[in-house]
Amino acid sequence: MSLAPKAPKTPEAPVRPGATGGGRRKGGSGDGSNGGRPRRGRRALRWSATALAVVVLGTAGAGYLYYQHLNGNIHKGQRSSGDAKAQKSAANAAGQTPLNILLIGSDSRNSDANVKLGGAKYDRGSPPLGDVQMLIHLSADRKSAAMVSIPRDTRVDIPRCKDPVTGKKYPATNTIINESLARGGAGCTLATWENLTGVYIDHWITIDFAGVVSMADAIGGVDVCVNQNVWDRPTAAVSGGSGLKMTAGTHKVEGKQALQWLRTRHAWGSDPLRAKAQHMYLNSMIRTLKGQNVFTDTGRLMDLAEAATKSLTVSEEIGSPKKLYDLAMQLKSVPTDRITSLTMPNVEDPQNKDHLVPDGTNADKMWQMLRDDVAFDKNGKDDKDSGSKKKSTATATPAKEPSVSAGRLGALVRNATGTSTEAAVPGRARTVSQELIAKGYTQASADTSASAQSVDKTVVEYPSADLQGDAQAVAKALGIPTDQVKQSTDVSGVTLVVGADWREGTSYPKQSAPKAGDLPDNTDAINGSDTKQCMDVYGPYRW
């Protein structure tokens, strides 16, 4: 697809103190109402794309006679179009590797159906934004799964990207994550995620909201629940609204009402709470599909495949019905009580109260669990101490002999101890380089030319294979695990990048391996088998 950069615009005022906004286009609320900013609330619809795109993984491959038809429906794109640095996880002892799939809900307005759903014709042809972004992680043994969303208005570093269609190059920038889609396509969004999380992402899938409508109808109804009567409508304080109106309790929603649920923001009070409602819908949808045996019902698969593949764009390496079907079968094997959905831990952006930033320590703990393939739930039979076991099998790196003696190695130390909420610790590069000198690395020095950086985890980088042993030796001297020694084209020699996990002291702090289910306290995790989840309605939208 051909994308052009989109300049940020003033976000809509928050629904209430602490609620996050972040609209990017002019117009109404986006909820389909006449007042306010139509584009703003409309983006909530892309959260539905996340839930419905999961179905895509179970909709292809209905038989050879249908195969070529489905294959013709699927659009493909380059897997990565950005400057990504994540490395694929090593296989475990059984030769298995995790599978990571990035689902992106595009707000593309480039069709009559998409324009009709949003009601903003002047936006037709403008570059799409990635307002729904969710990572699906299937464990190496395919016994558990995690689904992690990042709110669209989270400020992150977007790397250098190149549009694979137009060839246009975009410089690195720091802005909200939904703009990554307009800076090089889905491959740029994938690169942004990889650099933020350190998790290698195997594939991406995008879906537009015309597909959301057809998929909602094809599913045939999903149970949702509210604790109070809800009516998401315009108020004196806030215009727009999805129109969702229902009484307290559990209801089966489909068609238009399903879309209203998935688009609702005001009635819950904030974008993160809307994400939680989407996770409830997603888990309920998976239970529904499993209960209907849709994965083994050829007729249902064909109906869902037709609806889904017409709206899909996928990374080229999975651009066939068979490959999508194979993904579906892997997802199908995970029991619902081993599926966990949640939103990345976040805090208010100190630069803009209507935006978010990752909650450094807690977010990185969650990303580490994904990198180390540690289950988000505690329901596995063999999950006791699984963190340390999985880490030892997946990340062990053989030690190599240094190419030169310690005293001849010109190791460089950079200070990258800043976080999203805290400045870098002054003098850290000098302090750590002096410790290296004391340990015999007399040529070690602090990098005073580097601009301020922020990385969550300390890493020792080296430019070429002949320096791997030297980098490992530097890491060993300071107690840094060998799996944090990485080859990188960004350095010209062995370089120690001191991260936010090492803000004090001269010996790297020992890191305890995460255990199954040991999620940060501030996550909104929902287990896929939990049928009692119910949304609270924000006061002004009760009736």
Coordinates of C-alpha atoms in Angstrom, one line a residue, residues 205-486:
I205 CA -1.9 -9.3 9.8
T206 CA -3.9 -6.1 9.1
I207 CA -7.6 -5.8 8.7
D208 CA -9.8 -2.8 7.9
F209 CA -13.2 -2.0 9.4
A210 CA -15.3 -3.1 6.4
G211 CA -14.0 -6.6 7.2
V212 CA -15.0 -6.0 10.9
V213 CA -18.6 -5.7 9.9
S214 CA -18.7 -8.9 7.8
M215 CA -16.8 -10.8 10.4
A216 CA -19.2 -9.7 13.2
D217 CA -22.1 -11.1 11.2
A218 CA -20.3 -14.3 10.3
I219 CA -19.6 -15.1 13.9
G220 CA -23.3 -15.0 14.8
G221 CA -23.3 -13.4 18.2
V222 CA -21.0 -13.0 21.2
D223 CA -21.9 -12.7 24.9
V224 CA -20.9 -9.4 26.6
C225 CA -21.8 -8.0 30.0
V226 CA -22.4 -4.6 31.7
N227 CA -22.9 -4.0 35.4
Q228 CA -25.3 -1.0 34.9
N229 CA -27.6 0.1 32.2
V230 CA -25.5 1.7 29.5
W231 CA -26.3 4.3 26.7
D232 CA -23.2 5.6 24.9
R233 CA -24.7 8.9 23.6
P234 CA -23.7 12.6 23.2
T235 CA -23.8 14.5 26.4
A236 CA -23.5 18.2 27.3
A237 CA -19.8 17.7 28.1
V238 CA -18.8 15.3 25.3
S239 CA -20.2 14.9 21.8
G240 CA -20.4 11.7 19.9
G241 CA -21.1 8.1 21.1
S242 CA -21.4 4.7 19.6
G243 CA -25.1 4.4 20.3
L244 CA -24.7 1.3 22.4
K245 CA -27.8 0.9 24.6
M246 CA -28.6 -2.1 26.8
T247 CA -29.7 -3.0 30.3
A248 CA -27.5 -4.4 33.0
G249 CA -26.5 -8.0 32.6
T250 CA -25.3 -10.4 29.9
H251 CA -26.4 -9.9 26.3
K252 CA -25.5 -11.6 23.0
V253 CA -24.5 -9.0 20.5
E254 CA -24.0 -9.3 16.8
G255 CA -24.2 -7.1 13.7
K256 CA -24.6 -3.4 14.4
Q257 CA -24.8 -3.9 18.2
A258 CA -21.6 -5.9 18.2
L259 CA -19.9 -3.0 16.4
Q260 CA -21.4 -0.5 18.9
W261 CA -19.8 -2.5 21.8
L262 CA -16.5 -2.6 20.1
R263 CA -16.6 1.1 19.3
T264 CA -17.7 2.3 22.7
R265 CA -15.3 4.6 24.6
H266 CA -17.2 7.3 26.4
A267 CA -19.4 4.9 28.4
W268 CA -16.4 3.1 29.8
G269 CA -14.5 6.3 30.5
S270 CA -11.2 5.9 28.7
D271 CA -9.3 4.2 25.9
P272 CA -7.6 1.7 28.2
L273 CA -11.0 0.7 29.6
R274 CA -12.3 0.3 26.0
A275 CA -9.3 -2.0 25.4
K276 CA -10.5 -4.1 28.3
A277 CA -13.9 -4.3 26.8
Q278 CA -12.3 -5.5 23.6
H279 CA -10.4 -8.2 25.4
M280 CA -13.7 -9.4 27.0
Y281 CA -15.3 -9.5 23.6
L282 CA -12.2 -11.3 22.2
N283 CA -12.2 -14.0 24.9
S284 CA -15.9 -14.5 24.6
M285 CA -15.6 -14.8 20.8
I286 CA -12.9 -17.5 21.1
R287 CA -15.1 -19.5 23.5
T288 CA -18.0 -19.1 21.2
L289 CA -16.1 -20.3 18.1
K290 CA -14.6 -23.3 20.0
G291 CA -18.0 -24.2 21.3
Q292 CA -19.4 -24.2 17.8
N293 CA -16.5 -26.4 16.6
V294 CA -16.0 -23.8 13.9
F295 CA -12.4 -24.9 13.4
T296 CA -13.5 -28.3 12.2
D297 CA -16.8 -27.3 10.4
T298 CA -15.9 -26.9 6.8
G299 CA -19.0 -24.9 5.9
R300 CA -18.4 -22.4 8.8
L301 CA -14.7 -22.1 7.9
M302 CA -15.6 -21.3 4.3
D303 CA -18.1 -18.5 5.3
L304 CA -15.6 -17.0 7.7
A305 CA -12.7 -17.3 5.2
E306 CA -14.7 -15.5 2.6
A307 CA -15.5 -12.6 4.9
A308 CA -12.0 -12.4 6.4
T309 CA -9.6 -12.8 3.4
K310 CA -11.4 -10.1 1.5
S311 CA -10.2 -7.6 4.1
L312 CA -6.8 -9.0 4.9
T313 CA -3.3 -7.8 4.2
V314 CA -0.7 -10.1 5.6
S315 CA 3.1 -10.3 5.7
E316 CA 4.2 -12.1 2.5
E317 CA 5.6 -15.2 4.2
I318 CA 2.1 -16.3 5.3
G319 CA 0.3 -15.0 2.2
S320 CA -1.6 -18.2 1.4
P321 CA -4.8 -19.9 2.8
K322 CA -2.8 -23.0 3.7
K323 CA -0.3 -21.0 5.8
L324 CA -3.1 -19.1 7.5
Y325 CA -4.9 -22.4 8.2
D326 CA -1.7 -23.8 9.7
L327 CA -1.6 -20.8 12.1
A328 CA -5.2 -21.4 12.9
M329 CA -4.6 -25.0 13.9
Q330 CA -1.8 -23.9 16.2
L331 CA -4.1 -21.3 17.9
K332 CA -6.9 -23.9 18.1
S333 CA -4.7 -26.2 20.2
V334 CA -4.5 -23.7 23.1
P335 CA -7.1 -24.3 25.8
T336 CA -9.1 -21.2 26.8
D337 CA -7.9 -21.3 30.3
R338 CA -4.3 -20.9 29.0
I339 CA -5.1 -17.7 27.0
T340 CA -4.4 -14.4 28.7
S341 CA -5.3 -11.0 27.2
L342 CA -4.1 -7.7 28.7
T343 CA -2.9 -4.2 27.9
M344 CA 0.7 -3.2 28.3
P345 CA 1.3 -1.5 31.7
N346 CA 1.4 2.2 31.1
V347 CA 1.5 5.6 32.8
E348 CA 0.5 9.1 31.8
D349 CA 2.9 10.8 29.4
P350 CA 4.7 13.6 31.3
Q351 CA 4.9 15.5 28.0
N352 CA 1.1 15.2 27.2
K353 CA -1.5 14.2 29.7
D354 CA -3.7 12.9 26.9
H355 CA -1.1 10.3 25.9
L356 CA 0.6 7.4 27.6
V357 CA 4.1 5.9 27.9
P358 CA 5.2 2.4 28.9
D359 CA 5.4 1.8 32.6
G360 CA 9.2 1.1 32.3
T361 CA 9.8 -1.6 35.0
N362 CA 6.4 -3.3 34.8
A363 CA 6.2 -3.2 31.0
D364 CA 9.7 -4.6 30.7
K365 CA 8.9 -7.4 33.1
M366 CA 6.0 -8.4 30.8
W367 CA 8.2 -8.2 27.7
Q368 CA 10.8 -10.3 29.4
M369 CA 8.2 -13.0 30.0
L370 CA 7.4 -13.0 26.3
R371 CA 11.1 -13.1 25.3
D372 CA 11.7 -16.0 27.7
D373 CA 8.5 -17.7 26.7
V374 CA 7.1 -17.7 30.3
A375 CA 3.3 -18.3 30.5
F376 CA 1.1 -15.4 31.6
D377 CA -1.2 -17.9 33.4
K378 CA -0.5 -20.4 36.2
N379 CA -2.7 -23.2 34.8
G380 CA 0.0 -25.3 33.1
K381 CA 0.9 -28.6 34.7
D382 CA 4.6 -28.1 34.1
D383 CA 4.9 -24.4 34.8
K384 CA 6.6 -24.6 38.1
D385 CA 10.0 -22.8 37.8
S386 CA 9.3 -22.6 34.1
G387 CA 10.9 -19.2 33.8
S388 CA 14.4 -20.3 34.7
K389 CA 14.1 -23.6 32.7
K390 CA 12.9 -21.9 29.5
K391 CA 15.4 -19.1 29.7
S392 CA 18.3 -21.6 30.1
T393 CA 17.2 -23.6 27.0
A394 CA 16.2 -20.7 24.8
T395 CA 18.9 -18.1 25.4
A396 CA 22.1 -20.1 26.3
T397 CA 25.0 -18.8 24.1
P398 CA 28.3 -20.7 23.9
A399 CA 31.3 -18.8 25.2
K400 CA 34.0 -17.8 22.8
E401 CA 37.6 -17.0 23.4
P402 CA 38.5 -13.2 23.4
S403 CA 40.5 -12.0 20.4
V404 CA 42.7 -9.7 22.5
S405 CA 43.7 -9.3 26.1
A406 CA 41.5 -7.2 28.4
G407 CA 44.1 -4.5 28.5
R408 CA 44.1 -4.0 24.8
L409 CA 40.4 -3.9 24.2
G410 CA 39.0 -0.4 23.7
A411 CA 35.6 -1.0 25.3
L412 CA 33.1 1.9 25.1
V413 CA 30.4 2.6 27.8
R414 CA 27.2 4.5 27.0
N415 CA 24.7 5.8 29.5
A416 CA 21.1 4.8 28.5
T417 CA 19.6 4.7 32.0
G418 CA 16.7 7.0 31.2
T419 CA 13.2 5.8 31.3
S420 CA 9.9 7.2 30.1
T421 CA 9.4 9.0 33.4
E422 CA 13.0 9.4 34.7
A423 CA 16.0 11.2 33.3
A424 CA 19.3 9.3 32.8
V425 CA 21.5 9.0 35.9
P426 CA 24.3 11.5 35.5
G427 CA 27.8 10.0 35.3
R428 CA 26.8 6.3 34.9
A429 CA 29.0 5.7 31.8
R430 CA 32.0 7.1 33.6
T431 CA 31.3 5.1 36.8
V432 CA 30.9 1.8 34.9
S433 CA 33.9 2.5 32.7
Q434 CA 36.1 3.1 35.8
E435 CA 34.9 -0.3 37.1
L436 CA 36.0 -1.9 33.9
I437 CA 39.4 -0.2 34.2
A438 CA 39.7 -1.6 37.7
K439 CA 39.0 -5.1 36.3
G440 CA 41.9 -4.9 33.8
Y441 CA 40.1 -3.2 30.8
T442 CA 42.5 -0.2 30.9
Q443 CA 41.4 1.1 27.5
A444 CA 37.7 1.3 28.6
S445 CA 36.2 4.8 28.3
A446 CA 32.8 6.6 28.7
D447 CA 31.1 7.6 25.5
T448 CA 30.7 11.4 26.0
S449 CA 29.6 12.0 22.3
A450 CA 26.5 9.9 22.5
S451 CA 23.2 11.7 22.8
A452 CA 20.8 10.8 25.7
Q453 CA 19.4 7.3 25.3
S454 CA 16.9 5.1 27.1
V455 CA 16.9 1.3 27.0
D456 CA 15.2 -0.9 29.4
K457 CA 17.8 -3.6 29.7
T458 CA 21.6 -3.4 29.7
V459 CA 23.3 -4.9 26.7
V460 CA 26.9 -5.5 25.4
E461 CA 27.0 -5.0 21.7
Y462 CA 29.7 -5.9 19.2
P463 CA 29.9 -5.3 15.4
S464 CA 31.3 -8.5 14.0
A465 CA 31.7 -12.2 14.9
D466 CA 35.4 -11.9 15.7
L467 CA 34.6 -9.6 18.7
Q468 CA 31.9 -11.9 20.2
G469 CA 34.3 -13.4 22.7
D470 CA 35.5 -10.0 23.8
A471 CA 32.0 -8.8 24.3
Q472 CA 31.2 -11.9 26.3
A473 CA 34.3 -11.4 28.5
V474 CA 33.2 -7.8 29.3
A475 CA 29.8 -9.0 30.2
K476 CA 31.2 -11.7 32.5
A477 CA 33.5 -9.2 34.2
L478 CA 30.5 -7.1 35.3
G479 CA 28.0 -10.0 35.9
I480 CA 25.9 -9.3 32.9
P481 CA 24.1 -12.5 31.5
T482 CA 25.5 -13.7 28.2
D483 CA 22.1 -13.6 26.6
Q484 CA 22.4 -9.8 26.8
V485 CA 25.4 -9.8 24.5
K486 CA 24.2 -8.9 21.0

